[in-house]
Short mmCIF file of N, CA, C and O in Angstrom, two decimals:
data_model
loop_
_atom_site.label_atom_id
_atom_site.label_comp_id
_atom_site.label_asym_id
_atom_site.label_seq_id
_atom_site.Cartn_x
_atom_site.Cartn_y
_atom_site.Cartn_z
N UNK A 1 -2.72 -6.28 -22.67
CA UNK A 1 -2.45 -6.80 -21.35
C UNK A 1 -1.93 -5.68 -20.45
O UNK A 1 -1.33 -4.71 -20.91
N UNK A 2 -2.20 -5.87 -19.11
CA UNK A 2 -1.60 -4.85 -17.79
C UNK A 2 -0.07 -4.91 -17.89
O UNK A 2 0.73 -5.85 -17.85
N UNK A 3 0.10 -3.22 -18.09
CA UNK A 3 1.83 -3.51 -17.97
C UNK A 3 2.30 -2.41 -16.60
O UNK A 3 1.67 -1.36 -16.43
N UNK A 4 3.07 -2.67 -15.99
CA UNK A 4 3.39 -2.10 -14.92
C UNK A 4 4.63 -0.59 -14.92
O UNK A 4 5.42 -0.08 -15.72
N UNK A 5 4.34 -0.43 -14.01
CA UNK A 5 5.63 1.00 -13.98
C UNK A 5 5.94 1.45 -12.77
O UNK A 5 5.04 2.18 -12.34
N UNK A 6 7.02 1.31 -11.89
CA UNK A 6 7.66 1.11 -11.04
C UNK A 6 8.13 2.48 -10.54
O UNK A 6 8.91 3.03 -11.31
N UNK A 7 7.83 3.16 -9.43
CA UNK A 7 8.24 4.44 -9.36
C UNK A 7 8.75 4.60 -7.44
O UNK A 7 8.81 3.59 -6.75
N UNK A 8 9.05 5.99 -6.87
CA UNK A 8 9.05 6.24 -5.16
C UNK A 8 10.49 5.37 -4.90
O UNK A 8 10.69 4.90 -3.78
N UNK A 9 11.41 5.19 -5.90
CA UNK A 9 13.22 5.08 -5.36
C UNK A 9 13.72 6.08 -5.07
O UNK A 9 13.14 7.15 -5.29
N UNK A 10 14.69 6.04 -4.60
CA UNK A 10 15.42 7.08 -4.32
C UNK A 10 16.81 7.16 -3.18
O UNK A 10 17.26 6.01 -3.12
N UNK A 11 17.46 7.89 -2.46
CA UNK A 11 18.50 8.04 -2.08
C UNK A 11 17.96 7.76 -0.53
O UNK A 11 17.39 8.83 -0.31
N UNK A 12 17.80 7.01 0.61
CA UNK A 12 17.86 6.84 1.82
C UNK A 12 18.91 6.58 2.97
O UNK A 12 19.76 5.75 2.65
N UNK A 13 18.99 6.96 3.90
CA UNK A 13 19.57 6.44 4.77
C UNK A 13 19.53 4.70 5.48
O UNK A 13 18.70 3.94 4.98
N UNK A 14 20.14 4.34 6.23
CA UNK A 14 20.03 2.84 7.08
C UNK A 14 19.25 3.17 8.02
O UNK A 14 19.52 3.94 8.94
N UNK A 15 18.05 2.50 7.79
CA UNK A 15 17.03 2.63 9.01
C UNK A 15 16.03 3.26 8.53
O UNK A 15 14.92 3.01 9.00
N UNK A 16 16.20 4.36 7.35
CA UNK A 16 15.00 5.06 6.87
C UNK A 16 13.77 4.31 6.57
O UNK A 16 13.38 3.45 7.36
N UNK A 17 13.02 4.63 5.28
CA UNK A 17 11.82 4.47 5.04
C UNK A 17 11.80 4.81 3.67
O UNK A 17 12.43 5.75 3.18
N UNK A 18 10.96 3.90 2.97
CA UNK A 18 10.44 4.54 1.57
C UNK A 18 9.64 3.67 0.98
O UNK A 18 9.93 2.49 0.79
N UNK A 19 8.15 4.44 0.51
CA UNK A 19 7.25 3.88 -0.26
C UNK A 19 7.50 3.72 -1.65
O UNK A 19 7.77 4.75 -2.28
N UNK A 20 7.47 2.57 -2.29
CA UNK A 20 7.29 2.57 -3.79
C UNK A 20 5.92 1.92 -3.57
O UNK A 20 5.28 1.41 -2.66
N UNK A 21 5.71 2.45 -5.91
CA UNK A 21 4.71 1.98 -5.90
C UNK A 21 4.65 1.40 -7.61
O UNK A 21 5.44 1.52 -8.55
N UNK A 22 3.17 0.66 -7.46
CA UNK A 22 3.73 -0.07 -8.56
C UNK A 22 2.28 0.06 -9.60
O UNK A 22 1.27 -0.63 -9.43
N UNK A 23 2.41 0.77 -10.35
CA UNK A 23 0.96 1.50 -11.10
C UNK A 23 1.15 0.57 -11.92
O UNK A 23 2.28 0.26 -12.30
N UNK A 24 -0.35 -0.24 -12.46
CA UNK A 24 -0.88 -0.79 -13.48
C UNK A 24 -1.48 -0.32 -14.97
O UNK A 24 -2.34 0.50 -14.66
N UNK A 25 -1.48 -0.38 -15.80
CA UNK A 25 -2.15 0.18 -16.65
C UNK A 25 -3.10 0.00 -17.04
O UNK A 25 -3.43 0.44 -18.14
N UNK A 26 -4.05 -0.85 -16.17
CA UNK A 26 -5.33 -1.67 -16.22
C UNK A 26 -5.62 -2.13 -15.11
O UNK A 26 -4.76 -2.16 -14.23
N UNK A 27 -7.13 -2.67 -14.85
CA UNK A 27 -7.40 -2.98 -13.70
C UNK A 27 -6.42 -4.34 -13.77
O UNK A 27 -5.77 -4.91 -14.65
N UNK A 28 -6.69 -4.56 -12.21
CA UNK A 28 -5.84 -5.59 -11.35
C UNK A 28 -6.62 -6.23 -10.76
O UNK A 28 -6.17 -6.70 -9.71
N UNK A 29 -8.16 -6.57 -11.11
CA UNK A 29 -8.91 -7.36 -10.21
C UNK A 29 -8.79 -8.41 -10.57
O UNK A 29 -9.19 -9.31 -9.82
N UNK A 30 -8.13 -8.79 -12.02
CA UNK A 30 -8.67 -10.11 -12.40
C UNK A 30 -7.20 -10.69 -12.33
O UNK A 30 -7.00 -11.64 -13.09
N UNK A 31 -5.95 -10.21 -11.44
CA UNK A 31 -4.93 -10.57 -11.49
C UNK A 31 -4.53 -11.27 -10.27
O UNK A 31 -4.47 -10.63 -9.22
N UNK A 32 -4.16 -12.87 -10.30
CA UNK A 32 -3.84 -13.56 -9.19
C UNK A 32 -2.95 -13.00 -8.33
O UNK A 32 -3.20 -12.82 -7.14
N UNK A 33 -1.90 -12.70 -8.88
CA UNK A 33 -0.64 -12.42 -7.86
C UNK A 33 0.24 -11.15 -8.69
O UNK A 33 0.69 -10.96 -9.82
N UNK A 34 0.20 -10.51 -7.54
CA UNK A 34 1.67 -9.27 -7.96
C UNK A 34 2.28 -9.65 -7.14
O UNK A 34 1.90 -10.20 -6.11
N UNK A 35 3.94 -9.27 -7.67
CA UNK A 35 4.66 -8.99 -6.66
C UNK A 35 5.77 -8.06 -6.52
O UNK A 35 5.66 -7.10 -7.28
N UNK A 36 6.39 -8.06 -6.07
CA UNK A 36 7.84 -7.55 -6.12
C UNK A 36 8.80 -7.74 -6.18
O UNK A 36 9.09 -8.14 -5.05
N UNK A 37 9.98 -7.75 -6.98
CA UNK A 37 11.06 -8.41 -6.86
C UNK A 37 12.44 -7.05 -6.69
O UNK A 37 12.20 -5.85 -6.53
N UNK A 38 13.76 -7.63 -6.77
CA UNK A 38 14.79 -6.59 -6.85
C UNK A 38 15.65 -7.11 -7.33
O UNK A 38 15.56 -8.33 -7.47
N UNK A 39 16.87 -6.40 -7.80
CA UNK A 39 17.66 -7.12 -8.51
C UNK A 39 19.67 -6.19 -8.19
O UNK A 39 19.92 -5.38 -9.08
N UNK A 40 20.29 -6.27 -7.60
CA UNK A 40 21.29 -5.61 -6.95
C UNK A 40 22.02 -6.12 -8.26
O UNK A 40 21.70 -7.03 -9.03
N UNK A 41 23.11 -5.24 -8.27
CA UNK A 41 24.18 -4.88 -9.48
C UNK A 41 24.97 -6.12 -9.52
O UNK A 41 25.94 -5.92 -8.79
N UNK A 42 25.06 -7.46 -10.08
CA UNK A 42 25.77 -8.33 -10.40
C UNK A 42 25.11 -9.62 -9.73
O UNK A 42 25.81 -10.64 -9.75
N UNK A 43 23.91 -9.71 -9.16
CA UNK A 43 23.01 -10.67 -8.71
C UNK A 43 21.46 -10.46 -9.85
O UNK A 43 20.95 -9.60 -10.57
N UNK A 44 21.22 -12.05 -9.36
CA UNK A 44 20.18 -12.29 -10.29
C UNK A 44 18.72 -11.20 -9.73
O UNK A 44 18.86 -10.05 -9.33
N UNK A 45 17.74 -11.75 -9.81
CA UNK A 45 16.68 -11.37 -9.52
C UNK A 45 16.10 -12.29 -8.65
O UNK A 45 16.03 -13.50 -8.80
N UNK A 46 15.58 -11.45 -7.47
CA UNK A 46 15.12 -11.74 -6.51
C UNK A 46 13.63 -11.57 -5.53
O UNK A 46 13.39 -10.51 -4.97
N UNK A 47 12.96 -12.43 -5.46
CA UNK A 47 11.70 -12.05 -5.36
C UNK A 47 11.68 -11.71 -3.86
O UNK A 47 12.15 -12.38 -2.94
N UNK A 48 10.95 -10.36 -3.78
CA UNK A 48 11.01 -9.34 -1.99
C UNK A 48 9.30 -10.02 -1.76
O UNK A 48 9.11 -10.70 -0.74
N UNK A 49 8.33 -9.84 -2.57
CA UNK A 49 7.01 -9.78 -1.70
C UNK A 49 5.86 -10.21 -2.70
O UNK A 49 5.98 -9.76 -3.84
N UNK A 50 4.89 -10.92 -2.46
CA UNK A 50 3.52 -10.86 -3.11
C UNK A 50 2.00 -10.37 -2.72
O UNK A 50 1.85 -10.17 -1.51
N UNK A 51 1.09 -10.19 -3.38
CA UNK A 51 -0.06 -9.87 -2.82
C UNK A 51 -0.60 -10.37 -3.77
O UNK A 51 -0.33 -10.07 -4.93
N UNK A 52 -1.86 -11.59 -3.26
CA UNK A 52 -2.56 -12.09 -3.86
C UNK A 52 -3.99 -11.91 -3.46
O UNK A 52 -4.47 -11.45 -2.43
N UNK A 53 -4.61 -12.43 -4.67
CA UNK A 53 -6.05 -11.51 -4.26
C UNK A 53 -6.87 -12.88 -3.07
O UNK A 53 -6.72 -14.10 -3.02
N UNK A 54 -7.55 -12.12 -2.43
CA UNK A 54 -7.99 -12.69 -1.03
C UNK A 54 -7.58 -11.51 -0.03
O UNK A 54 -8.29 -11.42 0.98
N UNK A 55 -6.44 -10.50 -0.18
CA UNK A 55 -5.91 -9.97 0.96
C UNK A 55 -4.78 -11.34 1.48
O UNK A 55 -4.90 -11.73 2.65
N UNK A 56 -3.71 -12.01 0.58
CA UNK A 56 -3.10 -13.05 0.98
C UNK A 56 -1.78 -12.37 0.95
O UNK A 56 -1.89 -11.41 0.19
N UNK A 57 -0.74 -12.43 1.37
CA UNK A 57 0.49 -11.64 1.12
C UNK A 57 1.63 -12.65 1.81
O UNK A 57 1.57 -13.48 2.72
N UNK A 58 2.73 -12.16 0.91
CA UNK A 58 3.64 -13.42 1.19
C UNK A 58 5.26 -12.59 1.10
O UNK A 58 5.48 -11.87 0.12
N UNK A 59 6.14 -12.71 1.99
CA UNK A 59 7.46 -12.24 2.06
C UNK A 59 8.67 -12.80 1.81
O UNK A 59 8.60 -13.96 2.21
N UNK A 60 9.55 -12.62 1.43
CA UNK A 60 11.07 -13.42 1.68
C UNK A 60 11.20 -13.50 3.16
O UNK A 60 10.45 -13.01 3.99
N UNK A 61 12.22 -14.17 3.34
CA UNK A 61 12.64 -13.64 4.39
C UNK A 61 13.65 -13.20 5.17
O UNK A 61 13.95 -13.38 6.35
N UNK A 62 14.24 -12.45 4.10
CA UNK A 62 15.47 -10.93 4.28
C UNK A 62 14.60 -9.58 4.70
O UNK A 62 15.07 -8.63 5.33
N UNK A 63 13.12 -9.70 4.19
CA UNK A 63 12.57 -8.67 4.42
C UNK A 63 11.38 -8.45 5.49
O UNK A 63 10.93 -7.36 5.85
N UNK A 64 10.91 -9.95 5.97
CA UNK A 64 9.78 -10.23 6.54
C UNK A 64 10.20 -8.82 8.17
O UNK A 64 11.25 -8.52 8.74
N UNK A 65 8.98 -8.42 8.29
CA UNK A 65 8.86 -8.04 9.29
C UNK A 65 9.28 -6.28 9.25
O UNK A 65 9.16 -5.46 10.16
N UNK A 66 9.79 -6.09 7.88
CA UNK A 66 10.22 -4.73 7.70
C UNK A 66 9.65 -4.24 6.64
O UNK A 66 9.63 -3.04 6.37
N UNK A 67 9.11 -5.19 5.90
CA UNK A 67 8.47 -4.31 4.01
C UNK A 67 7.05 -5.11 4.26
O UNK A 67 6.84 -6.24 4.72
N UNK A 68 6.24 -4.18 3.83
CA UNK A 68 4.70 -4.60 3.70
C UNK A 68 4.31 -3.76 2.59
O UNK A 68 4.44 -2.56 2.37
N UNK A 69 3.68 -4.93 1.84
CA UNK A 69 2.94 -5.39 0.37
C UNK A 69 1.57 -5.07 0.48
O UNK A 69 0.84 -5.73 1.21
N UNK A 70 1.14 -4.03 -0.23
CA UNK A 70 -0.52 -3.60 0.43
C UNK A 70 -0.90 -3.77 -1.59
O UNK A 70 -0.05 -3.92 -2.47
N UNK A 71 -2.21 -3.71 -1.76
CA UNK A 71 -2.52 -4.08 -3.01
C UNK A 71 -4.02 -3.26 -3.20
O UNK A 71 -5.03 -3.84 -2.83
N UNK A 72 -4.11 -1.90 -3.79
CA UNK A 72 -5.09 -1.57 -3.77
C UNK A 72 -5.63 -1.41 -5.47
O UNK A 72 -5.25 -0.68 -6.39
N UNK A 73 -6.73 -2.50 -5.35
CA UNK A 73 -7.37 -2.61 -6.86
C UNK A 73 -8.32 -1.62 -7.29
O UNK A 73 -8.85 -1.67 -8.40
N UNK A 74 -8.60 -0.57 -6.27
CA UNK A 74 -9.72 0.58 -6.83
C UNK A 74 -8.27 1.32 -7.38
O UNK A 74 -8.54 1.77 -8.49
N UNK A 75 -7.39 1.51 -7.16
CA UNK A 75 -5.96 2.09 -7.55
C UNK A 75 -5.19 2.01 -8.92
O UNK A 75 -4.69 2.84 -9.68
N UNK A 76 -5.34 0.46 -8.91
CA UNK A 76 -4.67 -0.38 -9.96
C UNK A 76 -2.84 -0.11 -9.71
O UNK A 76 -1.90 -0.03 -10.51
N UNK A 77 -2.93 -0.05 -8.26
CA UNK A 77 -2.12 0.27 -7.91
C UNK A 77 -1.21 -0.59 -6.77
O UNK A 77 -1.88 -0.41 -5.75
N UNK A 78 -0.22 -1.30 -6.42
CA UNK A 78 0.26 -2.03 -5.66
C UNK A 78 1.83 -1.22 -4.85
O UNK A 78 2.84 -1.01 -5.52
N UNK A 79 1.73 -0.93 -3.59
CA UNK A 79 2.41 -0.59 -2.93
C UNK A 79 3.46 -1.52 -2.01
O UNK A 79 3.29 -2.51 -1.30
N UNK A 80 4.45 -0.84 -2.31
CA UNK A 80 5.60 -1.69 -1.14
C UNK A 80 6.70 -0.72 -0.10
O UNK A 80 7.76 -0.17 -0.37
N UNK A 81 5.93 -0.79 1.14
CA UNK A 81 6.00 -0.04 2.31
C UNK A 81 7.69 -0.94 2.77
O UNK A 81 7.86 -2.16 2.89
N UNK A 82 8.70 0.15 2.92
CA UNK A 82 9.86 -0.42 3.19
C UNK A 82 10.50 0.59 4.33
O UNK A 82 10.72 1.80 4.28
N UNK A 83 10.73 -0.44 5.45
CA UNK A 83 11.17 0.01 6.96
C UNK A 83 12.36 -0.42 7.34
O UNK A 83 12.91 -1.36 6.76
N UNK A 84 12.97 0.31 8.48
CA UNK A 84 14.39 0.16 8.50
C UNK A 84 15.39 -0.63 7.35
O UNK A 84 15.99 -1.65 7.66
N UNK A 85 15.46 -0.21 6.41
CA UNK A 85 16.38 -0.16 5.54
C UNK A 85 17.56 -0.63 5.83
O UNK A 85 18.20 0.01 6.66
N UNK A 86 18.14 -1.80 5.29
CA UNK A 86 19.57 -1.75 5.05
C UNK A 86 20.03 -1.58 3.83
O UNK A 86 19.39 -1.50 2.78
N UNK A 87 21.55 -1.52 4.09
CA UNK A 87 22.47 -1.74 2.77
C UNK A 87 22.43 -2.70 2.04
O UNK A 87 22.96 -2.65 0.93
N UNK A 88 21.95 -3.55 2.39
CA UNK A 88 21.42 -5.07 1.02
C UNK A 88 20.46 -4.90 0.38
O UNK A 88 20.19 -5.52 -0.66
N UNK A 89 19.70 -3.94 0.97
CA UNK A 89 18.31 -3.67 0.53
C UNK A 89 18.19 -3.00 -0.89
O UNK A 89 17.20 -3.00 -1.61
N UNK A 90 19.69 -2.31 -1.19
CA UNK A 90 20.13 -1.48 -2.60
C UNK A 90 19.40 -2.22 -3.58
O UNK A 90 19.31 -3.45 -3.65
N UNK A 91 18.93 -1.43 -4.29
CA UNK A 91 18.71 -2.76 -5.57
C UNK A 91 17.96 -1.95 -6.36
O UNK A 91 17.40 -0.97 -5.85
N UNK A 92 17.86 -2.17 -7.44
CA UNK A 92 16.25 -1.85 -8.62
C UNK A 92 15.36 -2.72 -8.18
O UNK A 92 15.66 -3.90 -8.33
N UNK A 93 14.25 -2.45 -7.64
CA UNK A 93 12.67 -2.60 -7.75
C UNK A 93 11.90 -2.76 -8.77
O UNK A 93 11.67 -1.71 -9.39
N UNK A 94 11.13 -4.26 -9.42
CA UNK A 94 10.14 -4.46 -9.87
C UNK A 94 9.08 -5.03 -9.62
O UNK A 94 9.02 -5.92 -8.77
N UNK A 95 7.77 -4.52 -10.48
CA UNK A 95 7.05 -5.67 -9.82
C UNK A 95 6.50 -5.90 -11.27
O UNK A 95 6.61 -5.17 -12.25
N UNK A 96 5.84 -7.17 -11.13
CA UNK A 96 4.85 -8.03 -12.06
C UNK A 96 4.06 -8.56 -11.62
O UNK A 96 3.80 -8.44 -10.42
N UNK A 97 3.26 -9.48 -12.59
CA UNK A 97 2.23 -10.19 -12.18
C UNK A 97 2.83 -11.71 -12.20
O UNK A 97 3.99 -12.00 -12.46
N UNK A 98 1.64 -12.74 -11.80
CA UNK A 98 1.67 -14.10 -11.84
C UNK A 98 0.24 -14.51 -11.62
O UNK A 98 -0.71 -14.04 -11.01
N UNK A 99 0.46 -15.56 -12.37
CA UNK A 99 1.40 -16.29 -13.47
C UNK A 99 1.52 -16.07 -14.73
O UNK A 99 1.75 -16.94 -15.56
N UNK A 100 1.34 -14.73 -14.98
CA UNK A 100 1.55 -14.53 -16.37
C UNK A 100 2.39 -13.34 -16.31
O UNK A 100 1.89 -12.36 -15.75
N UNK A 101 3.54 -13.24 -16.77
CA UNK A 101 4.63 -12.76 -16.18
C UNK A 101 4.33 -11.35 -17.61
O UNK A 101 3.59 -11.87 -18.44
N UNK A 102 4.49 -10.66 -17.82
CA UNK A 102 4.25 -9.46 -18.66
C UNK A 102 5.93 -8.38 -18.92
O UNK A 102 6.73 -8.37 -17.98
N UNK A 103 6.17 -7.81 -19.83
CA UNK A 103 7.22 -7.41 -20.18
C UNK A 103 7.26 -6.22 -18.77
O UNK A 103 6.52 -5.41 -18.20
N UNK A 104 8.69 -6.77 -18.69
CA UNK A 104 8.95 -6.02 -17.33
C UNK A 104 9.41 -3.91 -17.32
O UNK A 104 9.63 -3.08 -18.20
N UNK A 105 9.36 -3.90 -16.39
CA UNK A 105 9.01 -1.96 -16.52
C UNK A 105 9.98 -1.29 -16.22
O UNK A 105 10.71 -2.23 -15.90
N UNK A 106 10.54 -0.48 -16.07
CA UNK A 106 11.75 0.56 -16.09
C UNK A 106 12.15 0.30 -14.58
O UNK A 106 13.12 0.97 -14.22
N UNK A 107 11.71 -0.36 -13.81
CA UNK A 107 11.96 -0.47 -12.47
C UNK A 107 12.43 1.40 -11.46
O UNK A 107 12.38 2.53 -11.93
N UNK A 108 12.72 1.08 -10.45
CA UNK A 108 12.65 1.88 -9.36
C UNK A 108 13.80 1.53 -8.57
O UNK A 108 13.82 0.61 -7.75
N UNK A 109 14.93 2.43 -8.89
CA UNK A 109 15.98 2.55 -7.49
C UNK A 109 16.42 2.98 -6.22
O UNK A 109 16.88 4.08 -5.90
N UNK A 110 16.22 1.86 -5.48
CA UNK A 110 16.68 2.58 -4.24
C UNK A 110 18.24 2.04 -3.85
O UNK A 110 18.89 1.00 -3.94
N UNK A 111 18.44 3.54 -3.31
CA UNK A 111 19.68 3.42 -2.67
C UNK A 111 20.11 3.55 -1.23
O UNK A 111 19.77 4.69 -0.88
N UNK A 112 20.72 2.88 -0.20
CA UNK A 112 20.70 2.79 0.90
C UNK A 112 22.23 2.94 1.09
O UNK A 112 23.04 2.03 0.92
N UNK A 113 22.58 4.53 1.56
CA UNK A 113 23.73 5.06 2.34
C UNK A 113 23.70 6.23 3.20
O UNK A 113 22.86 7.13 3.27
N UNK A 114 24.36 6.12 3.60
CA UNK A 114 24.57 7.52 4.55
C UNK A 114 25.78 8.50 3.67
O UNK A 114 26.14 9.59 4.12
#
């Protein structure tokens, strides 16, 4: 089965910018839904974004209007474009699939300070 690996965290400012991305280890055509989730130091897990196949994409909405979910299957690769940044935004980054949820991946940290 496709297992994922979570990479592009790192140290930002409030307001910055930063691409993660979310490499498959197999194609992703035959996969309904990825998404993204995060998970901040003493909170559960939290789902940020999906991309479903159609070109369908779906947001929270802590993030709507600032993170965009692009999904490229010649890639096997799923991207999450993240704009003006806040400090809530801290968290480890994962993504998976759905509905078949697959052992989850080393995730991706970002950190949001000055």
């Amino acid at each position: 089965q496709v297992q994922f690996v979570e990479s592009g965290g790192g140290l930002v400012q409030p307001g910055g910018s930063l691409r993660l991305s979310c490499a498959a280890s197999g194609s992703i055509d035959h996969i309904y839904d990825i998404s993204w989730y995060r998970q901040a130091p003493e909170k559960g897990r939290e789902w940020v974004a999906r991309a479903i196949r159609g070109n369908i994409t779906l947001y929270a909405d802590s993030v709507k209007g600032r993170f965009t979910i692009s999904r490229i299957n010649a890639e096997n690769t799923v991207y999450l474009q993240m704009n003006s940044l806040k400090p809530d935004d801290a968290a480890v980054y994962y993504c998976n699939s759905r509905p078949t949820v697959v052992r989850w991946g080393p995730g991706t940290q970002v950190i949001v300070s000055s």
